[in-house]
mmCIF file of C-alpha atoms in Angstrom:
data_model
loop_
_atom_site.group_PDB
_atom_site.id
_atom_site.type_symbol
_atom_site.label_atom_id
_atom_site.label_comp_id
_atom_site.label_asym_id
_atom_site.label_seq_id
_atom_site.Cartn_x
_atom_site.Cartn_y
_atom_site.Cartn_z
ATOM 1 C CA MET M 1 19.253 73.629 -55.840
ATOM 2 C CA PRO M 2 21.345 70.621 -55.185
ATOM 3 C CA ASN M 3 20.338 67.426 -56.717
ATOM 4 C CA MET M 4 18.891 64.743 -54.330
ATOM 5 C CA HIS M 5 19.397 61.142 -55.098
ATOM 6 C CA PHE M 6 17.269 58.248 -53.716
ATOM 7 C CA ARG M 7 18.346 54.648 -53.843
ATOM 8 C CA HIS M 8 15.416 52.411 -54.590
ATOM 9 C CA GLY M 9 15.550 48.650 -53.982
ATOM 10 C CA LYS M 10 14.771 46.474 -56.904
ATOM 11 C CA PHE M 11 11.354 44.943 -56.321
ATOM 12 C CA THR M 12 11.774 41.954 -58.486
ATOM 13 C CA LEU M 13 9.352 39.022 -58.416
ATOM 14 C CA SER M 14 11.823 36.827 -56.574
ATOM 15 C CA THR M 15 12.292 39.473 -53.850
ATOM 16 C CA MET M 16 8.552 39.776 -53.324
ATOM 17 C CA VAL M 17 8.148 36.013 -53.022
ATOM 18 C CA LYS M 18 10.965 35.805 -50.489
ATOM 19 C CA ARG M 19 9.475 38.581 -48.362
ATOM 20 C CA ALA M 20 6.014 37.029 -48.465
ATOM 21 C CA ALA M 21 7.390 33.644 -47.500
ATOM 22 C CA SER M 22 9.317 35.214 -44.633
ATOM 23 C CA TYR M 23 6.172 36.949 -43.356
ATOM 24 C CA VAL M 24 4.073 33.814 -43.597
ATOM 25 C CA GLY M 25 6.821 31.821 -41.848
ATOM 26 C CA LEU M 26 6.849 34.219 -38.925
ATOM 27 C CA GLU M 27 3.087 34.057 -38.641
ATOM 28 C CA TRP M 28 3.104 30.256 -38.826
ATOM 29 C CA ARG M 29 5.789 29.982 -36.161
ATOM 30 C CA GLY M 30 3.727 32.265 -33.936
ATOM 31 C CA LEU M 31 0.632 30.150 -34.523
ATOM 32 C CA ARG M 32 2.488 26.957 -33.673
ATOM 33 C CA TYR M 33 3.810 28.554 -30.476
ATOM 34 C CA HIS M 34 0.361 29.595 -29.328
ATOM 35 C CA LEU M 35 -1.188 26.245 -30.206
ATOM 36 C CA GLY M 36 1.567 24.498 -28.251
ATOM 37 C CA LEU M 37 1.009 26.774 -25.281
ATOM 38 C CA ILE M 38 -2.732 26.113 -25.336
ATOM 39 C CA GLY M 39 -2.085 22.365 -25.567
ATOM 40 C CA ALA M 40 0.299 22.478 -22.606
ATOM 41 C CA LEU M 41 -2.231 24.409 -20.528
ATOM 42 C CA LEU M 42 -4.962 21.919 -21.400
ATOM 43 C CA CYS M 43 -2.682 19.049 -20.329
ATOM 44 C CA ILE M 44 -2.017 20.755 -16.989
ATOM 45 C CA VAL M 45 -5.739 21.291 -16.453
ATOM 46 C CA MET M 46 -6.463 17.638 -17.291
ATOM 47 C CA LEU M 47 -3.764 16.405 -14.909
ATOM 48 C CA CYS M 48 -5.257 18.459 -12.090
ATOM 49 C CA MET M 49 -8.798 17.160 -12.602
ATOM 50 C CA PRO M 50 -10.328 14.516 -10.296
ATOM 51 C CA SER M 51 -9.853 10.911 -11.373
ATOM 52 C CA ALA M 52 -12.187 7.912 -11.222
ATOM 53 C CA PHE M 53 -9.325 5.804 -9.871
ATOM 54 C CA VAL M 54 -7.751 5.122 -6.473
ATOM 55 C CA THR M 55 -3.991 4.772 -6.104
ATOM 56 C CA GLU M 56 -2.340 2.490 -3.570
ATOM 57 C CA GLY M 57 1.108 2.242 -2.047
ATOM 58 C CA PRO M 58 2.904 0.379 0.739
ATOM 59 C CA GLY M 59 1.470 1.481 4.075
ATOM 60 C CA PRO M 60 3.038 1.577 7.529
ATOM 61 C CA THR M 61 3.697 -1.580 9.508
ATOM 62 C CA ARG M 62 2.985 -2.068 13.204
ATOM 63 C CA ASP M 63 4.732 -4.386 15.644
ATOM 64 C CA VAL M 64 1.877 -6.180 17.396
ATOM 65 C CA LEU M 65 4.287 -7.031 20.236
ATOM 66 C CA GLY M 66 5.060 -3.352 20.726
ATOM 67 C CA THR M 67 3.247 -0.196 21.721
ATOM 68 C CA VAL M 68 0.897 2.261 20.063
ATOM 69 C CA THR M 69 -0.194 5.823 20.826
ATOM 70 C CA VAL M 70 -3.895 5.877 21.692
ATOM 71 C CA GLU M 71 -6.424 8.706 21.429
ATOM 72 C CA ASN M 72 -5.491 10.445 24.676
ATOM 73 C CA GLY M 73 -1.840 10.603 23.615
ATOM 74 C CA LYS M 74 -0.706 7.863 25.974
ATOM 75 C CA THR M 75 1.419 4.930 24.927
ATOM 76 C CA GLU M 76 -0.192 1.543 25.414
ATOM 77 C CA GLN M 77 0.623 -2.015 24.491
ATOM 78 C CA MET M 78 -0.943 -2.890 21.141
ATOM 79 C CA ILE M 79 -2.117 -6.210 22.582
ATOM 80 C CA VAL M 80 -3.380 -5.964 26.151
ATOM 81 C CA VAL M 81 -3.657 -9.142 28.224
ATOM 82 C CA SER M 82 -5.245 -9.498 31.641
ATOM 83 C CA GLY M 83 -5.714 -12.532 33.873
ATOM 84 C CA ALA M 84 -2.412 -14.177 32.974
ATOM 85 C CA LYS M 85 1.308 -13.532 32.989
ATOM 86 C CA THR M 86 2.783 -12.166 29.769
ATOM 87 C CA TYR M 87 6.258 -12.572 28.312
ATOM 88 C CA LYS M 88 8.521 -10.444 26.154
ATOM 89 C CA ASP M 89 9.852 -11.581 22.804
ATOM 90 C CA SER M 90 13.200 -10.470 21.398
ATOM 91 C CA GLY M 91 11.879 -10.037 17.850
ATOM 92 C CA LYS M 92 9.011 -8.321 16.074
ATOM 93 C CA LEU M 93 5.737 -9.413 14.523
ATOM 94 C CA LEU M 94 4.674 -6.844 11.942
ATOM 95 C CA LEU M 95 1.170 -6.385 10.651
ATOM 96 C CA THR M 96 1.213 -4.797 7.216
ATOM 97 C CA THR M 97 -1.041 -2.245 5.558
ATOM 98 C CA VAL M 98 -1.748 -0.483 2.273
ATOM 99 C CA ASN M 99 -2.132 3.275 1.894
ATOM 100 C CA SER M 100 -5.008 4.275 -0.382
ATOM 101 C CA TYR M 101 -5.241 7.710 -1.993
ATOM 102 C CA GLY M 102 -8.509 8.878 -3.486
ATOM 103 C CA VAL M 103 -10.912 7.317 -1.012
ATOM 104 C CA ASN M 104 -11.921 10.251 1.168
ATOM 105 C CA SER M 105 -11.488 12.688 -1.735
ATOM 106 C CA PRO M 106 -10.773 11.881 -5.384
ATOM 107 C CA ALA M 107 -7.176 11.514 -6.509
ATOM 108 C CA VAL M 108 -6.172 13.780 -9.394
ATOM 109 C CA ASN M 109 -5.134 12.420 -12.774
ATOM 110 C CA ALA M 110 -1.488 13.377 -12.168
ATOM 111 C CA GLN M 111 -1.350 11.088 -9.110
ATOM 112 C CA VAL M 112 -2.927 8.233 -11.041
ATOM 113 C CA LEU M 113 -0.540 8.667 -13.973
ATOM 114 C CA ALA M 114 2.456 8.642 -11.638
ATOM 115 C CA ALA M 115 1.160 5.488 -9.968
ATOM 116 C CA TRP M 116 0.769 3.731 -13.337
ATOM 117 C CA PHE M 117 4.512 4.071 -13.932
ATOM 118 C CA ASN M 118 5.555 3.276 -10.358
ATOM 119 C CA PRO M 119 6.290 -0.432 -9.782
ATOM 120 C CA GLN M 120 5.711 0.106 -6.061
ATOM 121 C CA ALA M 121 2.188 1.471 -6.477
ATOM 122 C CA GLY M 122 -1.152 0.259 -7.717
ATOM 123 C CA VAL M 123 -4.198 1.728 -9.460
ATOM 124 C CA LEU M 124 -7.775 0.527 -9.021
ATOM 125 C CA PRO M 125 -11.154 1.825 -10.206
ATOM 126 C CA ARG M 126 -12.742 3.696 -7.315
ATOM 127 C CA GLU M 127 -15.796 1.429 -7.408
ATOM 128 C CA ALA M 128 -13.508 -1.558 -6.782
ATOM 129 C CA VAL M 129 -12.627 0.003 -3.424
ATOM 130 C CA ILE M 130 -15.866 1.738 -2.494
ATOM 131 C CA PRO M 131 -18.855 -0.293 -3.727
ATOM 132 C CA PRO M 132 -21.361 1.648 -5.871
ATOM 133 C CA GLY M 133 -24.060 3.202 -3.724
ATOM 134 C CA GLN M 134 -21.866 3.288 -0.607
ATOM 135 C CA SER M 135 -20.749 6.638 0.773
ATOM 136 C CA VAL M 136 -17.237 7.356 2.039
ATOM 137 C CA GLU M 137 -18.601 7.510 5.587
ATOM 138 C CA GLU M 138 -20.267 4.121 5.204
ATOM 139 C CA TYR M 139 -17.069 2.662 3.734
ATOM 140 C CA THR M 140 -15.003 4.016 6.653
ATOM 141 C CA ASP M 141 -17.483 2.707 9.224
ATOM 142 C CA ASN M 142 -17.477 -0.700 7.560
ATOM 143 C CA ALA M 143 -13.659 -0.826 7.638
ATOM 144 C CA LYS M 144 -13.715 -0.029 11.362
ATOM 145 C CA GLN M 145 -16.305 -2.731 11.993
ATOM 146 C CA GLU M 146 -14.189 -5.235 10.078
ATOM 147 C CA MET M 147 -11.189 -4.327 12.215
ATOM 148 C CA THR M 148 -13.212 -4.766 15.405
ATOM 149 C CA SER M 149 -14.406 -8.141 14.165
ATOM 150 C CA ALA M 150 -10.812 -9.109 13.292
ATOM 151 C CA GLN M 151 -9.698 -8.242 16.833
ATOM 152 C CA ASP M 152 -12.501 -10.294 18.365
ATOM 153 C CA SER M 153 -11.658 -13.284 16.154
ATOM 154 C CA ALA M 154 -7.960 -12.921 16.956
ATOM 155 C CA SER M 155 -8.625 -12.892 20.694
ATOM 156 C CA SER M 156 -10.919 -15.908 20.632
ATOM 157 C CA GLN M 157 -8.690 -17.907 18.273
ATOM 158 C CA ALA M 158 -5.557 -17.165 20.298
ATOM 159 C CA LEU M 159 -7.209 -18.361 23.512
ATOM 160 C CA ALA M 160 -8.694 -21.412 21.786
ATOM 161 C CA PHE M 161 -5.281 -22.343 20.409
ATOM 162 C CA LEU M 162 -3.591 -21.961 23.799
ATOM 163 C CA SER M 163 -6.360 -23.939 25.457
ATOM 164 C CA SER M 164 -5.766 -26.777 22.982
ATOM 165 C CA GLN M 165 -2.121 -26.723 24.090
ATOM 166 C CA GLY M 166 -3.124 -27.291 27.714
ATOM 167 C CA MET M 167 -3.143 -23.703 29.015
ATOM 168 C CA ASP M 168 -5.943 -22.606 31.348
ATOM 169 C CA THR M 169 -7.421 -19.549 29.639
ATOM 170 C CA SER M 170 -10.677 -19.333 31.584
ATOM 171 C CA ASN M 171 -9.752 -16.015 33.243
ATOM 172 C CA VAL M 172 -7.697 -14.556 30.411
ATOM 173 C CA LYS M 173 -8.894 -11.554 28.443
ATOM 174 C CA VAL M 174 -7.206 -10.144 25.352
ATOM 175 C CA SER M 175 -7.900 -6.785 23.724
ATOM 176 C CA MET M 176 -6.172 -4.688 21.069
ATOM 177 C CA ASN M 177 -5.284 -1.033 20.747
ATOM 178 C CA VAL M 178 -5.128 0.141 17.148
ATOM 179 C CA ASP M 179 -4.633 3.538 15.553
ATOM 180 C CA GLU M 180 -5.804 4.384 12.028
ATOM 181 C CA ILE M 181 -5.838 0.817 10.726
ATOM 182 C CA GLY M 182 -9.032 -0.533 9.182
ATOM 183 C CA GLY M 183 -10.180 -3.791 7.663
ATOM 184 C CA PRO M 184 -9.819 -7.448 8.682
ATOM 185 C CA SER M 185 -6.402 -8.283 7.212
ATOM 186 C CA ALA M 186 -4.455 -7.978 10.475
ATOM 187 C CA GLY M 187 -6.335 -10.887 12.079
ATOM 188 C CA LEU M 188 -3.538 -13.442 11.680
ATOM 189 C CA MET M 189 -0.797 -11.220 13.088
ATOM 190 C CA TYR M 190 -2.959 -10.147 16.045
ATOM 191 C CA THR M 191 -3.626 -13.812 16.823
ATOM 192 C CA LEU M 192 0.050 -14.745 16.659
ATOM 193 C CA GLY M 193 0.926 -11.732 18.775
ATOM 194 C CA ALA M 194 -1.518 -12.714 21.514
ATOM 195 C CA ILE M 195 -0.200 -16.290 21.562
ATOM 196 C CA ASP M 196 3.389 -15.038 21.645
ATOM 197 C CA LYS M 197 2.721 -12.765 24.612
ATOM 198 C CA LEU M 198 1.089 -15.553 26.585
ATOM 199 C CA THR M 199 3.827 -18.140 26.038
ATOM 200 C CA GLU M 200 7.219 -18.180 27.690
ATOM 201 C CA ALA M 201 9.074 -19.269 24.567
ATOM 202 C CA ASP M 202 10.903 -16.644 22.512
ATOM 203 C CA GLU M 203 9.097 -17.659 19.330
ATOM 204 C CA THR M 204 10.678 -15.177 16.927
ATOM 205 C CA GLY M 205 14.227 -15.821 18.096
ATOM 206 C CA GLY M 206 14.966 -12.152 17.479
ATOM 207 C CA SER M 207 13.736 -12.144 13.859
ATOM 208 C CA THR M 208 11.448 -9.548 12.325
ATOM 209 C CA ILE M 209 8.522 -11.456 10.827
ATOM 210 C CA ALA M 210 5.762 -9.775 8.870
ATOM 211 C CA GLY M 211 2.535 -11.195 7.567
ATOM 212 C CA THR M 212 -1.078 -10.698 6.659
ATOM 213 C CA GLY M 213 -4.338 -12.593 6.418
ATOM 214 C CA THR M 214 -7.762 -12.806 7.980
ATOM 215 C CA ILE M 215 -8.576 -15.420 10.632
ATOM 216 C CA ASP M 216 -11.971 -17.067 10.943
ATOM 217 C CA ASP M 217 -13.668 -18.915 13.798
ATOM 218 C CA LYS M 218 -12.129 -22.205 12.668
ATOM 219 C CA GLY M 219 -8.563 -20.924 12.560
ATOM 220 C CA LYS M 220 -8.491 -20.675 8.766
ATOM 221 C CA VAL M 221 -6.220 -17.988 7.301
ATOM 222 C CA GLY M 222 -8.038 -16.068 4.561
ATOM 223 C CA PRO M 223 -6.835 -14.002 1.586
ATOM 224 C CA ILE M 224 -6.534 -10.232 1.559
ATOM 225 C CA GLY M 225 -5.908 -7.431 -0.928
ATOM 226 C CA GLY M 226 -2.704 -5.573 -1.746
ATOM 227 C CA ILE M 227 -0.289 -8.326 -0.721
ATOM 228 C CA ARG M 228 2.442 -7.219 -3.135
ATOM 229 C CA LEU M 229 2.441 -3.726 -1.659
ATOM 230 C CA LYS M 230 2.404 -5.184 1.854
ATOM 231 C CA MET M 231 5.521 -7.212 1.112
ATOM 232 C CA ILE M 232 7.268 -4.053 -0.096
ATOM 233 C CA GLY M 233 6.301 -2.283 3.140
ATOM 234 C CA ALA M 234 7.542 -5.245 5.187
ATOM 235 C CA LYS M 235 10.900 -5.196 3.391
ATOM 236 C CA ARG M 236 11.191 -1.432 3.926
ATOM 237 C CA ASP M 237 10.644 -1.837 7.669
ATOM 238 C CA GLY M 238 13.210 -4.577 8.195
ATOM 239 C CA ALA M 239 11.271 -7.831 7.904
ATOM 240 C CA THR M 240 13.135 -10.856 6.590
ATOM 241 C CA TRP M 241 10.166 -13.254 6.670
ATOM 242 C CA PHE M 242 6.628 -12.866 5.356
ATOM 243 C CA LEU M 243 3.674 -15.123 6.227
ATOM 244 C CA ALA M 244 1.353 -15.215 3.207
ATOM 245 C CA PRO M 245 -2.132 -16.760 3.020
ATOM 246 C CA LYS M 246 -2.205 -19.784 0.751
ATOM 247 C CA ASP M 247 -5.053 -18.280 -1.271
ATOM 248 C CA ASN M 248 -2.888 -15.255 -2.096
ATOM 249 C CA CYS M 249 0.034 -17.289 -3.419
ATOM 250 C CA ASN M 250 -0.731 -16.595 -7.084
ATOM 251 C CA GLU M 251 -0.101 -12.898 -6.358
ATOM 252 C CA VAL M 252 3.024 -13.605 -4.313
ATOM 253 C CA VAL M 253 5.027 -15.782 -6.705
ATOM 254 C CA GLY M 254 7.473 -13.687 -8.702
ATOM 255 C CA HIS M 255 6.896 -10.560 -6.593
ATOM 256 C CA VAL M 256 8.725 -11.290 -3.343
ATOM 257 C CA PRO M 257 11.241 -8.484 -2.639
ATOM 258 C CA ASP M 258 14.902 -9.427 -2.385
ATOM 259 C CA GLY M 259 15.873 -10.161 1.189
ATOM 260 C CA ILE M 260 12.484 -11.534 2.235
ATOM 261 C CA ARG M 261 11.553 -15.211 2.452
ATOM 262 C CA ASP M 262 7.850 -15.921 1.920
ATOM 263 C CA VAL M 263 6.101 -18.696 3.861
ATOM 264 C CA ARG M 264 2.777 -20.171 2.741
ATOM 265 C CA VAL M 265 0.243 -20.604 5.555
ATOM 266 C CA ASP M 266 -3.289 -21.972 5.436
ATOM 267 C CA THR M 267 -4.255 -22.229 9.114
ATOM 268 C CA LEU M 268 -3.320 -20.704 12.446
ATOM 269 C CA ALA M 269 -1.505 -23.942 13.299
ATOM 270 C CA ASP M 270 0.584 -23.554 10.113
ATOM 271 C CA ALA M 271 1.422 -19.963 10.990
ATOM 272 C CA TYR M 272 2.425 -20.711 14.580
ATOM 273 C CA GLU M 273 4.569 -23.650 13.463
ATOM 274 C CA ALA M 274 6.279 -21.350 10.973
ATOM 275 C CA LEU M 275 6.853 -18.748 13.673
ATOM 276 C CA VAL M 276 8.515 -21.284 15.955
ATOM 277 C CA LYS M 277 10.680 -22.774 13.212
ATOM 278 C CA ILE M 278 11.888 -19.356 12.124
ATOM 279 C CA GLY M 279 12.826 -18.578 15.722
ATOM 280 C CA GLN M 280 14.714 -21.856 15.959
ATOM 281 C CA GLY M 281 16.645 -21.174 12.773
ATOM 282 C CA LYS M 282 14.817 -23.898 10.856
ATOM 283 C CA GLY M 283 12.805 -21.645 8.555
ATOM 284 C CA ASP M 284 14.436 -22.948 5.378
ATOM 285 C CA THR M 285 12.265 -26.071 5.604
ATOM 286 C CA LEU M 286 9.031 -24.064 5.471
ATOM 287 C CA PRO M 287 6.928 -24.064 2.278
ATOM 288 C CA HIS M 288 7.172 -21.251 -0.259
ATOM 289 C CA CYS M 289 4.203 -19.957 -2.170
ATOM 290 C CA THR M 290 3.725 -21.761 -5.474
ATOM 291 C CA VAL M 291 1.407 -21.188 -8.428
ATOM 292 C CA ASP M 292 -1.464 -23.659 -8.641
#
């Protein structure tokens, strides 16, 4: 019977330690992998969860001297005048808006995180936008009511201003067509648009002028929210001038986009004077916003 020979490895103490360490290392690497995977999945889940914040970004602009598509799909003038002759202007008067995400339904944490790192976006607690105790439907209805009130104030202030300039406005009626814009902040630009349409002068002189601000029954221009984002939207849509309420100037200084010249306005008379001077090429003399 032939002899059979077996080669046995030498199981020394050092060999056993090395093999044990290798086994433990493999197990530890596997544990770290699975813990990392679980952590990544938890992060994804957290990012997809609803947030308690609302994000904001530059919204669309609208030329108040132009047209808008109304509910029945027809195109109508944004500002409708009856009882008087109207005139065309060679430039544009842009109202500005802010887009809010997380009002009708909560924004997710990923959207909020992205907005935090985006210099052209903003983040606000949801209760700062929708007051506690107010439903989304109530908030939306209130925004619509504010817009209706802004239109009424714009119409009455435009006619009062023209009347003070010697125009007979007794038979003139002004109304506005708007789309999905809410809130009172377009009051100033609606007022300027109505005045522009009812005067023969080419006030803008071909310039694209944006702005924002409420207008009250005394012709006072009031502050609004989101002015930095509105200036970004105005720049994006070709504006080279921006009419800013005096009470918003602390938010304007240091944040005016390149290529836009800000103009501080406190009253309707200020704003109309600025409009005329810009159209005449004399806008450089108009006041900037300054910090109080």
